[in-house]
Amino acid sequence: MTGSTHSKPRRRPSQARSQDTVNCILEATAHILRSEGFRKATTNHIAERAGVSIGSLYQYFPNKQALLRALTEKHLSEMQQQIAVRLSDSLSMPVPEAIASMVDVMLDAHALDPALHAVLTEHASQILPREEQNRLENLYTDLVLGYLNQRSAEICCDDLKLASFILVHSLETLTHRAIASTDPQQNEWISNASLRRHLIRLFTNYLSGQ
Amino acid sequence: MTGSTHSKPRRRPSQARSQDTVNCILEATAHILRSEGFRKATTNHIAERAGVSIGSLYQYFPNKQALLRALTEKHLSEMQQQIAVRLSDSLSMPVPEAIASMVDVMLDAHALDPALHAVLTEHASQILPREEQNRLENLYTDLVLGYLNQRSAEICCDDLKLASFILVHSLETLTHRAIASTDPQQNEWISNASLRRHLIRLFTNYLSGQ
Amino acid sequence: MTGSTHSKPRRRPSQARSQDTVNCILEATAHILRSEGFRKATTNHIAERAGVSIGSLYQYFPNKQALLRALTEKHLSEMQQQIAVRLSDSLSMPVPEAIASMVDVMLDAHALDPALHAVLTEHASQILPREEQNRLENLYTDLVLGYLNQRSAEICCDDLKLASFILVHSLETLTHRAIASTDPQQNEWISNASLRRHLIRLFTNYLSGQ
Amino acid sequence: MTGSTHSKPRRRPSQARSQDTVNCILEATAHILRSEGFRKATTNHIAERAGVSIGSLYQYFPNKQALLRALTEKHLSEMQQQIAVRLSDSLSMPVPEAIASMVDVMLDAHALDPALHAVLTEHASQILPREEQNRLENLYTDLVLGYLNQRSAEICCDDLKLASFILVHSLETLTHRAIASTDPQQNEWISNASLRRHLIRLFTNYLSGQ
DNA sequence: CATGAATGAGGTTTCATTCAT
DNA sequence: CATGAATGAAACCTCATTCAT
């Protein structure tokens, strides 16, 4: 029984320490971005907060950009993992259910780490090359476009590409702004339940409207 | 006789020159932001481009933040001037026309200086304190909310505040992304005309839908 | 009497200060290179020794390379100024006198700032791009080659290009090593007079030999 | 029975492996110096290329200087081995043959590993203390001086020490520059055969000239 | 002895800001 | 008021070296 399911203690010790350090650095970066903002995320500050020397940071990340990129990719891939699985389910549903599902998925995904998401999104242009930014955007619009094409019979729309653009971006912005807003006043009055209801209506009426 | 030709130039000579210098600096800042990006907008570079000494720049603006703030406020107030006048007209129209008008106003406003608008928006958090950002946001949502309240009879909606939030933010994002996007592929397929039509339908169906 | 010959006090004050600073930085660099070596010539150390802030150093030189390049060019141009004038005189003399003159010129030129010359020569590859190094080398070989071609009747040699290569490089190395050597033992026994005599004989016999 | 086949491999197992590691590190250093230059020769890079850990490198060399010194000494001793044997033969010949032989020896020695020789020579001051550099230089000059003293009857020269200085240094520089030059233009036109002929004439005429 | 993760002093460079002229 | 030379804190990053495993 070499491969029992409950333990992975045999990983090589050196690599375990490395992975710890890497995680430590990434988590420190995330923490600083969340609580102190982009400008305070200097490599020295990150290393200090991670409890490692500046040299260690540069052992694992060739430069600051790469560190931020790695964090962004990790964060986005965590969101995507959530999203991809559930979205593929949605894509077999009829329009109203599919929209409801999409909204739910998006709300949940943004609830994962809203503060970090806000900072990373806001500074995307300084972290990722435009090409990569577009790739990420198209990832969703293409997914939705595929779905809309499939269901075009139920949809009253002359430009499905534009429709997916509108759906994805307004959904993204509205969930983002509603959840990530650190303004206590706003957070208060936007309940997830009613936001959900409104978003569903916004999109349903848009696609199926007369 | 509002403008006698011979007396005006002599009035407040120093103040006029001051205003010139200030405008010069602001325009240089805007130009650099548009064409070279946020990172290249150093105070020295701005002063050089404006044709004034760095010392003069600091004569008129206590620090870089203040300069960026002033530019942002100028830009937003120019947009608002356009918007406010025409929006107040819209506010007396019935829902469908009002929405069409709002969309038009927004599209026009963003067409004013899209590149500058993109940069300022993206770096808002580094320019304005959150408080000020919220103030600007509420400026629109409150305006729209006021209108929706006035027309609540024609609207099928249980939370007009949330509705105005949704309207303002998705309108803002979608026009912004559609216009300011520098991705040639996207610019190509999003025609203003069809975007306009879709936005109108999105919001009309949302508010008046069953 | 605005232009009296004994004073130049009207130069613009700002530019005078700048030039002072630049000279100060260059001299500090030269001093450190001479007395502490290439490795100790850090930008911070240079600025400190020059009595200016590190910021000032970078106001006048975009980077360390440029500073070293400027110093090298200044040094070489000072040497060349000496050399060029006198060498052009030599080029009209018959072979034996021309060689004697060339040796003298070289000895004098290297006596200008031997320690600095040694360091700059040794690290040329880190200061100048190879292309520039070659350009400097060819400057002399071409000059000598031109002379040899002109006097080819008096010279017993089948390959004047190779001859000029040999002349220039051994002259350069031998004067350089003899003068710049900081080993007191060697400096002692190589008198300029006898070195001069030997070099002249070395080259005269080479060119006019049977 | 000097080489029994079955016993040798077992002798000093650790020391043999040590020597292997040391050679490996030295060869890696040489390779990097030759192909990537002095600046890229970092201890970590060397260790990686040698296939040993950075810790092991420091097991065998107390610091980077010592490593470079060891490599330099190894390289020079390999050159010297070639030179010493053949030069001692030359020293019994009459002047013209001796000079021809010296030139040949030098050309061959420099052809051994010209790229490495170039790098080590250029950075000698950062590798060896001046004292050691002088020791190496004198090694040759003293050898040649000894020969010249022995043959002083055939030589027309008033200062044999200076003569050996001139011989050794110009021979060294000219072979070095002719061979190690990476400038394709120069490499092309300097054929070893004609360089050899010219060097022989240069030195022969110098020593035996009227 | 081997390993390689970790260290941190110190290098280069930037840029908002000040202040003597 | 205008100028622009000067400032220096602070950012990013390197690499020789150490030391726990």
mmCIF file of N, CA and C in Angstrom, chain B residues 140-193:
data_model
loop_
_atom_site.group_PDB
_atom_site.id
_atom_site.type_symbol
_atom_site.label_atom_id
_atom_site.label_comp_id
_atom_site.label_asym_id
_atom_site.label_seq_id
_atom_site.Cartn_x
_atom_site.Cartn_y
_atom_site.Cartn_z
ATOM 1 N N TYR B 140 -23.757 60.459 -10.112
ATOM 2 C CA TYR B 140 -24.597 59.935 -11.186
ATOM 3 C C TYR B 140 -25.736 59.079 -10.663
ATOM 4 N N THR B 141 -25.386 58.184 -9.769
ATOM 5 C CA THR B 141 -26.447 57.299 -9.280
ATOM 6 C C THR B 141 -27.559 58.109 -8.628
ATOM 7 N N ASP B 142 -27.194 59.145 -7.920
ATOM 8 C CA ASP B 142 -28.227 59.958 -7.283
ATOM 9 C C ASP B 142 -29.097 60.660 -8.324
ATOM 10 N N LEU B 143 -28.449 61.144 -9.361
ATOM 11 C CA LEU B 143 -29.197 61.805 -10.428
ATOM 12 C C LEU B 143 -30.204 60.841 -11.037
ATOM 13 N N VAL B 144 -29.712 59.657 -11.374
ATOM 14 C CA VAL B 144 -30.583 58.658 -11.981
ATOM 15 C C VAL B 144 -31.641 58.202 -10.993
ATOM 16 N N LEU B 145 -31.213 58.015 -9.756
ATOM 17 C CA LEU B 145 -32.178 57.598 -8.739
ATOM 18 C C LEU B 145 -33.316 58.604 -8.623
ATOM 19 N N GLY B 146 -32.930 59.877 -8.637
ATOM 20 C CA GLY B 146 -33.953 60.907 -8.573
ATOM 21 C C GLY B 146 -34.954 60.750 -9.711
ATOM 22 N N TYR B 147 -34.429 60.511 -10.888
ATOM 23 C CA TYR B 147 -35.305 60.354 -12.042
ATOM 24 C C TYR B 147 -36.212 59.141 -11.883
ATOM 25 N N LEU B 148 -35.590 58.020 -11.478
ATOM 26 C CA LEU B 148 -36.376 56.787 -11.354
ATOM 27 C C LEU B 148 -37.505 56.968 -10.322
ATOM 28 N N ASN B 149 -37.164 57.616 -9.221
ATOM 29 C CA ASN B 149 -38.183 57.867 -8.206
ATOM 30 C C ASN B 149 -39.360 58.621 -8.800
ATOM 31 N N GLN B 150 -39.002 59.612 -9.609
ATOM 32 C CA GLN B 150 -40.020 60.471 -10.212
ATOM 33 C C GLN B 150 -40.941 59.681 -11.132
ATOM 34 N N ARG B 151 -40.349 58.714 -11.830
ATOM 35 C CA ARG B 151 -41.103 57.927 -12.799
ATOM 36 C C ARG B 151 -41.459 56.540 -12.263
ATOM 37 N N SER B 152 -41.467 56.365 -10.982
ATOM 38 C CA SER B 152 -41.601 55.025 -10.417
ATOM 39 C C SER B 152 -42.868 54.324 -10.892
ATOM 40 N N ALA B 153 -43.863 55.112 -11.293
ATOM 41 C CA ALA B 153 -45.114 54.499 -11.740
ATOM 42 C C ALA B 153 -44.890 53.663 -13.004
ATOM 43 N N GLU B 154 -44.017 54.159 -13.885
ATOM 44 C CA GLU B 154 -43.810 53.451 -15.158
ATOM 45 C C GLU B 154 -42.828 52.298 -15.027
ATOM 46 N N ILE B 155 -42.234 52.174 -13.852
ATOM 47 C CA ILE B 155 -41.138 51.216 -13.694
ATOM 48 C C ILE B 155 -41.568 50.034 -12.845
ATOM 49 N N CYS B 156 -41.139 48.892 -13.302
ATOM 50 C CA CYS B 156 -41.462 47.682 -12.573
ATOM 51 C C CYS B 156 -40.212 47.243 -11.830
ATOM 52 N N CYS B 157 -40.051 47.764 -10.613
ATOM 53 C CA CYS B 157 -38.788 47.510 -9.909
ATOM 54 C C CYS B 157 -39.010 47.718 -8.422
ATOM 55 N N ASP B 158 -38.433 46.809 -7.616
ATOM 56 C CA ASP B 158 -38.651 46.900 -6.168
ATOM 57 C C ASP B 158 -37.553 47.665 -5.442
ATOM 58 N N ASP B 159 -36.471 47.968 -6.153
ATOM 59 C CA ASP B 159 -35.366 48.641 -5.451
ATOM 60 C C ASP B 159 -34.712 49.627 -6.414
ATOM 61 N N LEU B 160 -35.213 50.831 -6.400
ATOM 62 C CA LEU B 160 -34.744 51.802 -7.387
ATOM 63 C C LEU B 160 -33.288 52.198 -7.165
ATOM 64 N N LYS B 161 -32.838 52.152 -5.941
ATOM 65 C CA LYS B 161 -31.437 52.486 -5.679
ATOM 66 C C LYS B 161 -30.525 51.466 -6.358
ATOM 67 N N LEU B 162 -30.869 50.213 -6.168
ATOM 68 C CA LEU B 162 -30.104 49.164 -6.818
ATOM 69 C C LEU B 162 -30.193 49.299 -8.337
ATOM 70 N N ALA B 163 -31.380 49.641 -8.811
ATOM 71 C CA ALA B 163 -31.558 49.805 -10.262
ATOM 72 C C ALA B 163 -30.647 50.907 -10.801
ATOM 73 N N SER B 164 -30.576 52.016 -10.082
ATOM 74 C CA SER B 164 -29.716 53.100 -10.576
ATOM 75 C C SER B 164 -28.247 52.694 -10.514
ATOM 76 N N PHE B 165 -27.901 51.945 -9.480
ATOM 77 C CA PHE B 165 -26.546 51.406 -9.387
ATOM 78 C C PHE B 165 -26.224 50.561 -10.618
ATOM 79 N N ILE B 166 -27.143 49.675 -10.932
ATOM 80 C CA ILE B 166 -26.937 48.787 -12.082
ATOM 81 C C ILE B 166 -26.864 49.590 -13.379
ATOM 82 N N LEU B 167 -27.778 50.513 -13.542
ATOM 83 C CA LEU B 167 -27.787 51.317 -14.764
ATOM 84 C C LEU B 167 -26.472 52.067 -14.938
ATOM 85 N N VAL B 168 -26.124 52.807 -13.920
ATOM 86 C CA VAL B 168 -24.960 53.679 -14.046
ATOM 87 C C VAL B 168 -23.694 52.881 -14.291
ATOM 88 N N HIS B 169 -23.496 51.825 -13.513
ATOM 89 C CA HIS B 169 -22.228 51.115 -13.620
ATOM 90 C C HIS B 169 -22.116 50.289 -14.883
ATOM 91 N N SER B 170 -23.193 49.659 -15.289
ATOM 92 C CA SER B 170 -23.017 48.873 -16.514
ATOM 93 C C SER B 170 -22.913 49.814 -17.711
ATOM 94 N N LEU B 171 -23.661 50.890 -17.674
ATOM 95 C CA LEU B 171 -23.531 51.862 -18.770
ATOM 96 C C LEU B 171 -22.096 52.401 -18.838
ATOM 97 N N GLU B 172 -21.599 52.788 -17.697
ATOM 98 C CA GLU B 172 -20.235 53.322 -17.625
ATOM 99 C C GLU B 172 -19.215 52.307 -18.150
ATOM 100 N N THR B 173 -19.270 51.107 -17.627
ATOM 101 C CA THR B 173 -18.292 50.093 -18.031
ATOM 102 C C THR B 173 -18.389 49.759 -19.508
ATOM 103 N N LEU B 174 -19.613 49.565 -19.960
ATOM 104 C CA LEU B 174 -19.755 49.098 -21.338
ATOM 105 C C LEU B 174 -19.333 50.170 -22.339
ATOM 106 N N THR B 175 -19.710 51.385 -22.090
ATOM 107 C CA THR B 175 -19.263 52.438 -23.008
ATOM 108 C C THR B 175 -17.752 52.605 -22.919
ATOM 109 N N HIS B 176 -17.286 52.582 -21.693
ATOM 110 C CA HIS B 176 -15.851 52.736 -21.494
ATOM 111 C C HIS B 176 -15.072 51.651 -22.223
ATOM 112 N N ARG B 177 -15.460 50.436 -22.003
ATOM 113 C CA ARG B 177 -14.724 49.321 -22.615
ATOM 114 C C ARG B 177 -14.879 49.310 -24.124
ATOM 115 N N ALA B 178 -16.059 49.626 -24.551
ATOM 116 C CA ALA B 178 -16.285 49.580 -25.991
ATOM 117 C C ALA B 178 -15.471 50.660 -26.700
ATOM 118 N N ILE B 179 -15.438 51.826 -26.113
ATOM 119 C CA ILE B 179 -14.775 52.944 -26.790
ATOM 120 C C ILE B 179 -13.273 52.970 -26.539
ATOM 121 N N ALA B 180 -12.891 52.835 -25.288
ATOM 122 C CA ALA B 180 -11.489 53.059 -24.954
ATOM 123 C C ALA B 180 -10.604 51.869 -25.269
ATOM 124 N N SER B 181 -11.221 50.749 -25.520
ATOM 125 C CA SER B 181 -10.409 49.572 -25.801
ATOM 126 C C SER B 181 -9.438 49.861 -26.932
ATOM 127 N N THR B 182 -8.205 49.527 -26.706
ATOM 128 C CA THR B 182 -7.222 49.758 -27.760
ATOM 129 C C THR B 182 -6.980 48.480 -28.557
ATOM 130 N N ASP B 183 -7.720 47.453 -28.207
ATOM 131 C CA ASP B 183 -7.597 46.217 -28.977
ATOM 132 C C ASP B 183 -8.302 46.415 -30.322
ATOM 133 N N PRO B 184 -7.548 46.414 -31.384
ATOM 134 C CA PRO B 184 -8.152 46.711 -32.688
ATOM 135 C C PRO B 184 -9.278 45.728 -33.038
ATOM 136 N N GLN B 185 -9.097 44.490 -32.698
ATOM 137 C CA GLN B 185 -10.126 43.496 -33.009
ATOM 138 C C GLN B 185 -11.485 43.897 -32.450
ATOM 139 N N GLN B 186 -11.475 44.309 -31.165
ATOM 140 C CA GLN B 186 -12.749 44.657 -30.544
ATOM 141 C C GLN B 186 -13.311 45.952 -31.104
ATOM 142 N N ASN B 187 -12.429 46.908 -31.268
ATOM 143 C CA ASN B 187 -12.908 48.184 -31.793
ATOM 144 C C ASN B 187 -13.646 48.004 -33.100
ATOM 145 N N GLU B 188 -13.195 47.033 -33.831
ATOM 146 C CA GLU B 188 -13.755 46.839 -35.148
ATOM 147 C C GLU B 188 -15.228 46.455 -35.105
ATOM 148 N N TRP B 189 -15.473 45.440 -34.301
ATOM 149 C CA TRP B 189 -16.817 44.870 -34.415
ATOM 150 C C TRP B 189 -17.865 45.569 -33.555
ATOM 151 N N ILE B 190 -17.423 46.416 -32.625
ATOM 152 C CA ILE B 190 -18.430 47.133 -31.846
ATOM 153 C C ILE B 190 -18.703 48.473 -32.508
ATOM 154 N N SER B 191 -19.761 48.530 -33.256
ATOM 155 C CA SER B 191 -20.131 49.820 -33.844
ATOM 156 C C SER B 191 -20.930 50.587 -32.809
ATOM 157 N N ASN B 192 -20.752 51.876 -32.815
ATOM 158 C CA ASN B 192 -21.498 52.692 -31.861
ATOM 159 C C ASN B 192 -22.999 52.508 -32.009
ATOM 160 N N ALA B 193 -23.414 52.388 -33.258
ATOM 161 C CA ALA B 193 -24.859 52.294 -33.501
ATOM 162 C C ALA B 193 -25.446 51.054 -32.848
#
